[in-house]
């Protein structure tokens, strides 16, 4: 990600280079590697220009070349895809500067970022398939039985799914990140200067935090008809004033989902068990769920 930001900052890429990357991106909807002729077609460059630009972006390590077959072909790597996403976010004036990495997980990285007005946001970048494509089962319902499963497509769908969820919940003014914008595999959202529950040694008022979390889960269920689906101490952020943000909404399900009850129970039990073990706060998950 830092490499992509440096390339854009130093203006080492021309719009013609970006068109080459976008041409490969379009071609990857059909196959992992895209032939030179198809890249020429999608980028609308003459063949000489195509070959020149391909050599340049390959030298910048934005694409990977496959020469094992008769036709030389190329595919984007993660840096190349990051370049396209960042470029669009900057062009749309959603962000202007990239900050340090503030979180790293199996499925995503999170960076600090800023816009032209010095508003500080979080930039979430999906990295589905970084370790294994076995982790994308939750997306199968809207992959439409595609024969070719591009990692670009999977990560773009993941970002869109979470951005749509945040947009729906934010309308209710609840304790979830405010969605600012998204492009490809990237989401820009509000940032709370805090840390995940799991990393606190002690909370000032754990009972108050616990009740606030349960209230938010209940309101989201009742008002937005949504269940988080993966709730726990690693996706609830708390600051030193007791404000919370419930994050990571990729695995959310609607309240009319066939397994909604069991998924809701798992979320509630995860929260109750955490506060019981660490802060000795007694609660009854069954009674809490019945109040929903």
PDB file of C-alpha atoms in Angstrom:
ATOM      1  CA  UNK A   1       0.000   0.000   0.000  1.00  0.00           C
ATOM      2  CA  UNK A   2       2.818   2.379   0.866  1.00  0.00           C
ATOM      3  CA  UNK A   3       4.417   1.593  -2.511  1.00  0.00           C
ATOM      4  CA  UNK A   4       1.202   2.547  -4.323  1.00  0.00           C
ATOM      5  CA  UNK A   5       0.925   5.816  -2.403  1.00  0.00           C
ATOM      6  CA  UNK A   6       4.554   6.747  -3.163  1.00  0.00           C
ATOM      7  CA  UNK A   7       4.084   6.150  -6.887  1.00  0.00           C
ATOM      8  CA  UNK A   8       1.060   8.435  -6.982  1.00  0.00           C
ATOM      9  CA  UNK A   9       2.674  11.060  -4.763  1.00  0.00           C
ATOM     10  CA  UNK A  10       5.792  11.216  -6.940  1.00  0.00           C
ATOM     11  CA  UNK A  11       3.631  11.255 -10.079  1.00  0.00           C
ATOM     12  CA  UNK A  12       5.522   8.393 -11.665  1.00  0.00           C
ATOM     13  CA  UNK A  13       2.376   7.236 -13.432  1.00  0.00           C
ATOM     14  CA  UNK A  14       0.713   8.968 -16.373  1.00  0.00           C
ATOM     15  CA  UNK A  15      -2.963   8.664 -17.256  1.00  0.00           C
ATOM     16  CA  UNK A  16      -1.881   6.361 -20.101  1.00  0.00           C
ATOM     17  CA  UNK A  17      -0.236   4.046 -17.553  1.00  0.00           C
ATOM     18  CA  UNK A  18      -3.426   4.003 -15.499  1.00  0.00           C
ATOM     19  CA  UNK A  19      -5.411   3.113 -18.608  1.00  0.00           C
ATOM     20  CA  UNK A  20      -3.161   0.081 -19.076  1.00  0.00           C
ATOM     21  CA  UNK A  21      -3.798  -1.006 -15.486  1.00  0.00           C
ATOM     22  CA  UNK A  22      -7.534  -0.509 -15.960  1.00  0.00           C
ATOM     23  CA  UNK A  23      -7.400  -2.492 -19.182  1.00  0.00           C
ATOM     24  CA  UNK A  24      -5.851  -5.416 -17.325  1.00  0.00           C
ATOM     25  CA  UNK A  25      -8.442  -4.976 -14.569  1.00  0.00           C
ATOM     26  CA  UNK A  26     -11.276  -5.283 -17.099  1.00  0.00           C
ATOM     27  CA  UNK A  27      -9.698  -8.335 -18.691  1.00  0.00           C
ATOM     28  CA  UNK A  28      -9.307 -10.061 -15.334  1.00  0.00           C
ATOM     29  CA  UNK A  29     -13.094 -10.357 -15.123  1.00  0.00           C
ATOM     30  CA  UNK A  30     -12.736 -13.187 -17.652  1.00  0.00           C
ATOM     31  CA  UNK A  31      -9.354 -14.708 -16.878  1.00  0.00           C
ATOM     32  CA  UNK A  32      -6.492 -14.466 -14.418  1.00  0.00           C
ATOM     33  CA  UNK A  33      -4.024 -13.343 -17.090  1.00  0.00           C
ATOM     34  CA  UNK A  34      -4.892 -10.915 -19.895  1.00  0.00           C
ATOM     35  CA  UNK A  35      -3.194 -11.096 -23.291  1.00  0.00           C
ATOM     36  CA  UNK A  36      -1.425  -8.094 -24.780  1.00  0.00           C
ATOM     37  CA  UNK A  37      -3.982  -7.891 -27.578  1.00  0.00           C
ATOM     38  CA  UNK A  38      -6.866  -7.741 -25.081  1.00  0.00           C
ATOM     39  CA  UNK A  39      -5.044  -5.142 -23.001  1.00  0.00           C
ATOM     40  CA  UNK A  40      -4.638  -3.061 -26.156  1.00  0.00           C
ATOM     41  CA  UNK A  41      -8.369  -3.427 -26.849  1.00  0.00           C
ATOM     42  CA  UNK A  42      -9.531  -2.543 -23.336  1.00  0.00           C
ATOM     43  CA  UNK A  43      -7.098   0.364 -22.870  1.00  0.00           C
ATOM     44  CA  UNK A  44      -7.754   1.735 -26.390  1.00  0.00           C
ATOM     45  CA  UNK A  45      -4.038   2.307 -26.947  1.00  0.00           C
ATOM     46  CA  UNK A  46      -2.217   1.557 -30.214  1.00  0.00           C
ATOM     47  CA  UNK A  47      -0.111  -1.590 -29.967  1.00  0.00           C
ATOM     48  CA  UNK A  48       3.172   0.348 -29.760  1.00  0.00           C
ATOM     49  CA  UNK A  49       1.845   2.471 -26.901  1.00  0.00           C
ATOM     50  CA  UNK A  50       0.479  -0.638 -25.191  1.00  0.00           C
ATOM     51  CA  UNK A  51       3.837  -2.416 -25.294  1.00  0.00           C
ATOM     52  CA  UNK A  52       5.670   0.677 -24.035  1.00  0.00           C
ATOM     53  CA  UNK A  53       3.274   1.212 -21.130  1.00  0.00           C
ATOM     54  CA  UNK A  54       3.260  -2.478 -20.216  1.00  0.00           C
ATOM     55  CA  UNK A  55       7.041  -2.431 -19.985  1.00  0.00           C
ATOM     56  CA  UNK A  56       6.909   0.638 -17.752  1.00  0.00           C
ATOM     57  CA  UNK A  57       4.285  -0.587 -15.258  1.00  0.00           C
ATOM     58  CA  UNK A  58       5.925  -4.033 -15.191  1.00  0.00           C
ATOM     59  CA  UNK A  59       9.221  -2.395 -14.251  1.00  0.00           C
ATOM     60  CA  UNK A  60       7.371  -0.557 -11.459  1.00  0.00           C
ATOM     61  CA  UNK A  61       6.189  -3.957 -10.142  1.00  0.00           C
ATOM     62  CA  UNK A  62       2.480  -3.219 -10.635  1.00  0.00           C
ATOM     63  CA  UNK A  63       1.769  -6.233 -12.840  1.00  0.00           C
ATOM     64  CA  UNK A  64       2.933  -9.841 -13.203  1.00  0.00           C
ATOM     65  CA  UNK A  65       3.888 -11.314 -16.580  1.00  0.00           C
ATOM     66  CA  UNK A  66       3.142 -14.858 -17.745  1.00  0.00           C
ATOM     67  CA  UNK A  67       5.303 -15.992 -20.677  1.00  0.00           C
ATOM     68  CA  UNK A  68       4.585 -19.702 -20.333  1.00  0.00           C
ATOM     69  CA  UNK A  69       2.166 -19.776 -23.291  1.00  0.00           C
ATOM     70  CA  UNK A  70       2.308 -18.579 -26.873  1.00  0.00           C
ATOM     71  CA  UNK A  71       0.669 -15.259 -26.013  1.00  0.00           C
ATOM     72  CA  UNK A  72       2.385 -13.142 -23.378  1.00  0.00           C
ATOM     73  CA  UNK A  73      -0.184 -12.120 -20.754  1.00  0.00           C
ATOM     74  CA  UNK A  74      -0.307  -9.977 -17.634  1.00  0.00           C
ATOM     75  CA  UNK A  75      -2.224  -9.762 -14.376  1.00  0.00           C
ATOM     76  CA  UNK A  76      -2.450  -7.042 -11.729  1.00  0.00           C
ATOM     77  CA  UNK A  77      -0.777  -7.606  -8.399  1.00  0.00           C
ATOM     78  CA  UNK A  78      -2.054  -6.079  -5.158  1.00  0.00           C
ATOM     79  CA  UNK A  79       0.086  -2.939  -5.562  1.00  0.00           C
ATOM     80  CA  UNK A  80      -1.326  -2.310  -9.023  1.00  0.00           C
ATOM     81  CA  UNK A  81      -4.869  -2.673  -7.738  1.00  0.00           C
ATOM     82  CA  UNK A  82      -4.072  -0.382  -4.794  1.00  0.00           C
ATOM     83  CA  UNK A  83      -2.830   2.252  -7.248  1.00  0.00           C
ATOM     84  CA  UNK A  84      -6.158   2.215  -9.107  1.00  0.00           C
ATOM     85  CA  UNK A  85      -8.204   2.446  -5.924  1.00  0.00           C
ATOM     86  CA  UNK A  86      -6.111   5.203  -4.346  1.00  0.00           C
ATOM     87  CA  UNK A  87      -5.983   7.211  -7.571  1.00  0.00           C
ATOM     88  CA  UNK A  88      -9.779   7.243  -7.813  1.00  0.00           C
ATOM     89  CA  UNK A  89     -10.261   8.214  -4.154  1.00  0.00           C
ATOM     90  CA  UNK A  90      -7.832  11.116  -4.582  1.00  0.00           C
ATOM     91  CA  UNK A  91      -9.371  12.207  -7.889  1.00  0.00           C
ATOM     92  CA  UNK A  92     -12.810  12.292  -6.247  1.00  0.00           C
ATOM     93  CA  UNK A  93     -11.306  14.366  -3.384  1.00  0.00           C
ATOM     94  CA  UNK A  94     -12.395  11.799  -0.803  1.00  0.00           C
ATOM     95  CA  UNK A  95      -8.859  11.564   0.577  1.00  0.00           C
ATOM     96  CA  UNK A  96      -5.650  13.489  -0.073  1.00  0.00           C
ATOM     97  CA  UNK A  97      -3.050  11.862   2.187  1.00  0.00           C
ATOM     98  CA  UNK A  98      -2.334   8.353   3.400  1.00  0.00           C
ATOM     99  CA  UNK A  99      -1.170   7.808   6.973  1.00  0.00           C
ATOM    100  CA  UNK A 100       0.382   4.825   8.785  1.00  0.00           C
ATOM    101  CA  UNK A 101      -1.159   1.396   9.048  1.00  0.00           C
ATOM    102  CA  UNK A 102      -3.344   1.146  12.169  1.00  0.00           C
ATOM    103  CA  UNK A 103      -4.692  -2.389  11.859  1.00  0.00           C
ATOM    104  CA  UNK A 104      -3.961  -5.640  10.041  1.00  0.00           C
ATOM    105  CA  UNK A 105      -6.120  -8.754   9.853  1.00  0.00           C
ATOM    106  CA  UNK A 106      -6.565 -11.896   7.774  1.00  0.00           C
ATOM    107  CA  UNK A 107      -8.995 -10.194   5.412  1.00  0.00           C
ATOM    108  CA  UNK A 108      -8.052  -6.510   5.440  1.00  0.00           C
ATOM    109  CA  UNK A 109      -5.582  -3.770   6.301  1.00  0.00           C
ATOM    110  CA  UNK A 110      -6.591  -0.440   7.844  1.00  0.00           C
ATOM    111  CA  UNK A 111      -4.672   2.823   7.373  1.00  0.00           C
ATOM    112  CA  UNK A 112      -5.163   6.313   8.695  1.00  0.00           C
ATOM    113  CA  UNK A 113      -5.860   8.918   6.004  1.00  0.00           C
ATOM    114  CA  UNK A 114      -6.854  12.562   5.636  1.00  0.00           C
ATOM    115  CA  UNK A 115      -8.825  14.755   3.242  1.00  0.00           C
ATOM    116  CA  UNK A 116      -8.046  18.290   2.046  1.00  0.00           C
ATOM    117  CA  UNK A 117      -9.790  19.749   5.110  1.00  0.00           C
ATOM    118  CA  UNK A 118      -7.571  17.688   7.446  1.00  0.00           C
ATOM    119  CA  UNK A 119     -10.423  15.436   8.517  1.00  0.00           C
ATOM    120  CA  UNK A 120      -8.927  12.157   9.736  1.00  0.00           C
ATOM    121  CA  UNK A 121     -10.494   8.933   8.474  1.00  0.00           C
ATOM    122  CA  UNK A 122      -9.807   5.219   8.393  1.00  0.00           C
ATOM    123  CA  UNK A 123      -9.093   3.562   5.046  1.00  0.00           C
ATOM    124  CA  UNK A 124      -9.974  -0.135   5.006  1.00  0.00           C
ATOM    125  CA  UNK A 125      -8.454  -2.213   2.215  1.00  0.00           C
ATOM    126  CA  UNK A 126      -9.794  -5.699   1.648  1.00  0.00           C
ATOM    127  CA  UNK A 127      -7.232  -8.464   1.138  1.00  0.00           C
ATOM    128  CA  UNK A 128      -9.546 -11.465   0.788  1.00  0.00           C
ATOM    129  CA  UNK A 129      -7.622 -14.472  -0.448  1.00  0.00           C
ATOM    130  CA  UNK A 130      -4.357 -13.182   1.008  1.00  0.00           C
ATOM    131  CA  UNK A 131      -3.943 -16.437   2.921  1.00  0.00           C
ATOM    132  CA  UNK A 132      -6.554 -18.688   1.305  1.00  0.00           C
ATOM    133  CA  UNK A 133      -9.676 -18.488  -0.825  1.00  0.00           C
ATOM    134  CA  UNK A 134     -11.342 -20.763   1.734  1.00  0.00           C
ATOM    135  CA  UNK A 135     -12.086 -17.561   3.661  1.00  0.00           C
ATOM    136  CA  UNK A 136     -14.591 -16.238   1.097  1.00  0.00           C
ATOM    137  CA  UNK A 137     -17.495 -18.630   1.739  1.00  0.00           C
ATOM    138  CA  UNK A 138     -19.616 -15.804   3.144  1.00  0.00           C
ATOM    139  CA  UNK A 139     -19.582 -14.178  -0.303  1.00  0.00           C
ATOM    140  CA  UNK A 140     -20.793 -17.241  -2.222  1.00  0.00           C
ATOM    141  CA  UNK A 141     -24.422 -16.116  -2.088  1.00  0.00           C
ATOM    142  CA  UNK A 142     -23.749 -13.285  -4.521  1.00  0.00           C
ATOM    143  CA  UNK A 143     -20.944 -14.665  -6.673  1.00  0.00           C
ATOM    144  CA  UNK A 144     -23.524 -16.044  -9.154  1.00  0.00           C
ATOM    145  CA  UNK A 145     -21.717 -19.348  -9.759  1.00  0.00           C
ATOM    146  CA  UNK A 146     -18.970 -17.631 -11.741  1.00  0.00           C
ATOM    147  CA  UNK A 147     -16.510 -20.085 -13.299  1.00  0.00           C
ATOM    148  CA  UNK A 148     -13.659 -17.623 -12.940  1.00  0.00           C
ATOM    149  CA  UNK A 149     -13.271 -16.159  -9.477  1.00  0.00           C
ATOM    150  CA  UNK A 150     -11.029 -13.103  -9.644  1.00  0.00           C
ATOM    151  CA  UNK A 151      -9.535 -11.902  -6.364  1.00  0.00           C
ATOM    152  CA  UNK A 152     -10.245  -8.362  -7.592  1.00  0.00           C
ATOM    153  CA  UNK A 153     -13.926  -9.166  -7.909  1.00  0.00           C
ATOM    154  CA  UNK A 154     -14.100 -10.827  -4.486  1.00  0.00           C
ATOM    155  CA  UNK A 155     -12.464  -7.902  -2.709  1.00  0.00           C
ATOM    156  CA  UNK A 156     -14.595  -5.340  -4.542  1.00  0.00           C
ATOM    157  CA  UNK A 157     -17.749  -7.217  -3.538  1.00  0.00           C
ATOM    158  CA  UNK A 158     -16.555  -7.410   0.068  1.00  0.00           C
ATOM    159  CA  UNK A 159     -15.938  -3.643   0.195  1.00  0.00           C
ATOM    160  CA  UNK A 160     -19.310  -2.893  -1.379  1.00  0.00           C
ATOM    161  CA  UNK A 161     -21.143  -5.226   0.996  1.00  0.00           C
ATOM    162  CA  UNK A 162     -19.640  -3.576   4.065  1.00  0.00           C
ATOM    163  CA  UNK A 163     -20.057  -0.049   2.696  1.00  0.00           C
ATOM    164  CA  UNK A 164     -23.764  -0.723   1.999  1.00  0.00           C
ATOM    165  CA  UNK A 165     -24.185  -2.090   5.524  1.00  0.00           C
ATOM    166  CA  UNK A 166     -22.533   0.958   7.106  1.00  0.00           C
ATOM    167  CA  UNK A 167     -24.657   3.292   4.977  1.00  0.00           C
ATOM    168  CA  UNK A 168     -27.844   1.583   6.104  1.00  0.00           C
ATOM    169  CA  UNK A 169     -26.928   1.630   9.790  1.00  0.00           C
ATOM    170  CA  UNK A 170     -25.538   5.171   9.769  1.00  0.00           C
ATOM    171  CA  UNK A 171     -28.949   6.516   8.770  1.00  0.00           C
ATOM    172  CA  UNK A 172     -30.052   5.533  12.293  1.00  0.00           C
ATOM    173  CA  UNK A 173     -27.173   7.526  13.892  1.00  0.00           C
ATOM    174  CA  UNK A 174     -25.895   4.523  15.825  1.00  0.00           C
ATOM    175  CA  UNK A 175     -22.403   3.599  16.991  1.00  0.00           C
ATOM    176  CA  UNK A 176     -20.939   2.333  13.745  1.00  0.00           C
ATOM    177  CA  UNK A 177     -18.414   4.054  11.462  1.00  0.00           C
ATOM    178  CA  UNK A 178     -19.736   6.797   9.185  1.00  0.00           C
ATOM    179  CA  UNK A 179     -19.191   5.725   5.569  1.00  0.00           C
ATOM    180  CA  UNK A 180     -17.351   8.440   3.633  1.00  0.00           C
ATOM    181  CA  UNK A 181     -16.714   6.751   0.297  1.00  0.00           C
ATOM    182  CA  UNK A 182     -15.447   3.620  -1.389  1.00  0.00           C
ATOM    183  CA  UNK A 183     -13.799   2.466  -4.588  1.00  0.00           C
ATOM    184  CA  UNK A 184     -12.896  -1.026  -5.695  1.00  0.00           C
ATOM    185  CA  UNK A 185     -11.568  -2.847  -2.583  1.00  0.00           C
ATOM    186  CA  UNK A 186     -11.271   0.269  -0.390  1.00  0.00           C
ATOM    187  CA  UNK A 187     -13.637   1.910   2.094  1.00  0.00           C
ATOM    188  CA  UNK A 188     -13.124   5.318   3.707  1.00  0.00           C
ATOM    189  CA  UNK A 189     -14.936   5.724   7.019  1.00  0.00           C
ATOM    190  CA  UNK A 190     -14.901   7.744  10.222  1.00  0.00           C
ATOM    191  CA  UNK A 191     -12.142   7.005  12.697  1.00  0.00           C
ATOM    192  CA  UNK A 192     -12.424   6.670  16.473  1.00  0.00           C
ATOM    193  CA  UNK A 193      -9.206   7.264  18.400  1.00  0.00           C
ATOM    194  CA  UNK A 194      -9.443   4.159  20.520  1.00  0.00           C
ATOM    195  CA  UNK A 195      -8.664   0.467  20.386  1.00  0.00           C
ATOM    196  CA  UNK A 196     -10.456  -2.858  20.292  1.00  0.00           C
ATOM    197  CA  UNK A 197     -11.947  -4.175  23.513  1.00  0.00           C
ATOM    198  CA  UNK A 198      -9.572  -7.127  23.408  1.00  0.00           C
ATOM    199  CA  UNK A 199      -6.549  -4.865  23.889  1.00  0.00           C
ATOM    200  CA  UNK A 200      -7.743  -3.053  27.035  1.00  0.00           C
ATOM    201  CA  UNK A 201      -6.198  -4.116  30.310  1.00  0.00           C
ATOM    202  CA  UNK A 202      -8.941  -2.307  32.208  1.00  0.00           C
ATOM    203  CA  UNK A 203     -12.028  -0.291  31.299  1.00  0.00           C
ATOM    204  CA  UNK A 204     -13.123   2.611  33.494  1.00  0.00           C
ATOM    205  CA  UNK A 205     -16.761   1.600  33.470  1.00  0.00           C
ATOM    206  CA  UNK A 206     -17.168  -1.871  31.922  1.00  0.00           C
ATOM    207  CA  UNK A 207     -20.834  -2.199  32.922  1.00  0.00           C
ATOM    208  CA  UNK A 208     -21.721   0.999  31.083  1.00  0.00           C
ATOM    209  CA  UNK A 209     -19.773  -0.128  27.996  1.00  0.00           C
ATOM    210  CA  UNK A 210     -21.451  -3.543  28.084  1.00  0.00           C
ATOM    211  CA  UNK A 211     -24.944  -2.038  28.289  1.00  0.00           C
ATOM    212  CA  UNK A 212     -24.136   0.401  25.485  1.00  0.00           C
ATOM    213  CA  UNK A 213     -23.018  -2.446  23.216  1.00  0.00           C
ATOM    214  CA  UNK A 214     -26.122  -4.542  23.911  1.00  0.00           C
ATOM    215  CA  UNK A 215     -28.360  -1.523  23.297  1.00  0.00           C
ATOM    216  CA  UNK A 216     -26.685  -0.873  19.941  1.00  0.00           C
ATOM    217  CA  UNK A 217     -26.997  -4.495  18.832  1.00  0.00           C
ATOM    218  CA  UNK A 218     -30.676  -4.414  19.773  1.00  0.00           C
ATOM    219  CA  UNK A 219     -31.387  -1.160  17.930  1.00  0.00           C
ATOM    220  CA  UNK A 220     -29.580  -2.336  14.802  1.00  0.00           C
ATOM    221  CA  UNK A 221     -31.583  -5.559  14.894  1.00  0.00           C
ATOM    222  CA  UNK A 222     -34.911  -3.788  15.450  1.00  0.00           C
ATOM    223  CA  UNK A 223     -34.440  -0.699  13.258  1.00  0.00           C
ATOM    224  CA  UNK A 224     -32.153  -1.928  10.470  1.00  0.00           C
ATOM    225  CA  UNK A 225     -33.132  -5.613  10.582  1.00  0.00           C
ATOM    226  CA  UNK A 226     -29.450  -6.535  10.626  1.00  0.00           C
ATOM    227  CA  UNK A 227     -27.283  -8.917  12.647  1.00  0.00           C
ATOM    228  CA  UNK A 228     -23.515  -8.407  12.786  1.00  0.00           C
ATOM    229  CA  UNK A 229     -22.672 -12.076  12.320  1.00  0.00           C
ATOM    230  CA  UNK A 230     -19.132 -11.995  13.720  1.00  0.00           C
ATOM    231  CA  UNK A 231     -19.350  -9.848  16.840  1.00  0.00           C
ATOM    232  CA  UNK A 232     -16.730 -10.045  19.549  1.00  0.00           C
ATOM    233  CA  UNK A 233     -14.052  -8.155  21.436  1.00  0.00           C
ATOM    234  CA  UNK A 234     -11.943  -7.661  18.299  1.00  0.00           C
ATOM    235  CA  UNK A 235     -14.534  -5.636  16.377  1.00  0.00           C
ATOM    236  CA  UNK A 236     -15.778  -3.284  19.063  1.00  0.00           C
ATOM    237  CA  UNK A 237     -13.621  -0.162  19.393  1.00  0.00           C
ATOM    238  CA  UNK A 238     -13.702   1.922  22.582  1.00  0.00           C
ATOM    239  CA  UNK A 239     -12.017   5.270  23.264  1.00  0.00           C
ATOM    240  CA  UNK A 240     -10.940   6.741  26.602  1.00  0.00           C
ATOM    241  CA  UNK A 241     -14.268   8.576  26.953  1.00  0.00           C
ATOM    242  CA  UNK A 242     -16.327   5.412  26.685  1.00  0.00           C
ATOM    243  CA  UNK A 243     -17.478   5.974  23.106  1.00  0.00           C
ATOM    244  CA  UNK A 244     -17.814   2.816  21.042  1.00  0.00           C
ATOM    245  CA  UNK A 245     -17.783   1.812  17.384  1.00  0.00           C
ATOM    246  CA  UNK A 246     -18.985  -1.579  16.196  1.00  0.00           C
ATOM    247  CA  UNK A 247     -16.851  -2.360  13.147  1.00  0.00           C
ATOM    248  CA  UNK A 248     -16.287  -5.095  10.516  1.00  0.00           C
ATOM    249  CA  UNK A 249     -19.715  -5.639   8.983  1.00  0.00           C
ATOM    250  CA  UNK A 250     -18.737  -7.962   6.146  1.00  0.00           C
ATOM    251  CA  UNK A 251     -20.543 -10.985   7.554  1.00  0.00           C
ATOM    252  CA  UNK A 252     -23.824  -9.280   8.465  1.00  0.00           C
ATOM    253  CA  UNK A 253     -27.080 -11.090   7.751  1.00  0.00           C
ATOM    254  CA  UNK A 254     -30.695  -9.830   7.623  1.00  0.00           C
ATOM    255  CA  UNK A 255     -33.003 -10.564  10.534  1.00  0.00           C
ATOM    256  CA  UNK A 256     -35.101 -12.862   8.310  1.00  0.00           C
ATOM    257  CA  UNK A 257     -32.089 -15.047   7.446  1.00  0.00           C
ATOM    258  CA  UNK A 258     -32.834 -18.783   7.974  1.00  0.00           C
ATOM    259  CA  UNK A 259     -30.120 -18.958  10.645  1.00  0.00           C
ATOM    260  CA  UNK A 260     -30.743 -15.479  12.072  1.00  0.00           C
ATOM    261  CA  UNK A 261     -31.594 -16.686  15.576  1.00  0.00           C
ATOM    262  CA  UNK A 262     -28.506 -18.817  16.033  1.00  0.00           C
ATOM    263  CA  UNK A 263     -26.259 -16.100  14.555  1.00  0.00           C
ATOM    264  CA  UNK A 264     -27.756 -13.475  16.882  1.00  0.00           C
ATOM    265  CA  UNK A 265     -27.311 -15.812  19.851  1.00  0.00           C
ATOM    266  CA  UNK A 266     -23.663 -16.334  18.983  1.00  0.00           C
ATOM    267  CA  UNK A 267     -23.054 -12.572  18.791  1.00  0.00           C
ATOM    268  CA  UNK A 268     -24.737 -11.918  22.142  1.00  0.00           C
ATOM    269  CA  UNK A 269     -22.985 -14.815  23.863  1.00  0.00           C
ATOM    270  CA  UNK A 270     -19.594 -13.661  22.580  1.00  0.00           C
ATOM    271  CA  UNK A 271     -20.095 -10.237  24.168  1.00  0.00           C
ATOM    272  CA  UNK A 272     -21.543 -11.623  27.398  1.00  0.00           C
ATOM    273  CA  UNK A 273     -18.774 -14.200  27.790  1.00  0.00           C
ATOM    274  CA  UNK A 274     -16.057 -11.602  27.237  1.00  0.00           C
ATOM    275  CA  UNK A 275     -17.403  -9.214  29.886  1.00  0.00           C
ATOM    276  CA  UNK A 276     -18.087 -12.051  32.309  1.00  0.00           C
ATOM    277  CA  UNK A 277     -14.592 -13.536  32.061  1.00  0.00           C
ATOM    278  CA  UNK A 278     -12.620 -10.286  32.056  1.00  0.00           C
ATOM    279  CA  UNK A 279     -14.790  -7.947  34.148  1.00  0.00           C
ATOM    280  CA  UNK A 280     -16.994 -10.388  36.095  1.00  0.00           C
ATOM    281  CA  UNK A 281     -20.177  -8.799  34.747  1.00  0.00           C
ATOM    282  CA  UNK A 282     -22.990 -11.288  35.083  1.00  0.00           C
ATOM    283  CA  UNK A 283     -25.627 -11.379  32.348  1.00  0.00           C
ATOM    284  CA  UNK A 284     -28.134 -13.769  30.886  1.00  0.00           C
ATOM    285  CA  UNK A 285     -27.781 -14.106  27.101  1.00  0.00           C
ATOM    286  CA  UNK A 286     -31.130 -15.886  26.821  1.00  0.00           C
ATOM    287  CA  UNK A 287     -32.997 -13.068  28.572  1.00  0.00           C
ATOM    288  CA  UNK A 288     -31.175 -10.457  26.489  1.00  0.00           C
ATOM    289  CA  UNK A 289     -32.131 -12.209  23.242  1.00  0.00           C
ATOM    290  CA  UNK A 290     -35.739 -12.607  24.374  1.00  0.00           C
ATOM    291  CA  UNK A 291     -35.941  -8.805  24.799  1.00  0.00           C
ATOM    292  CA  UNK A 292     -35.156  -8.366  21.110  1.00  0.00           C
TER     293      UNK A 292
END
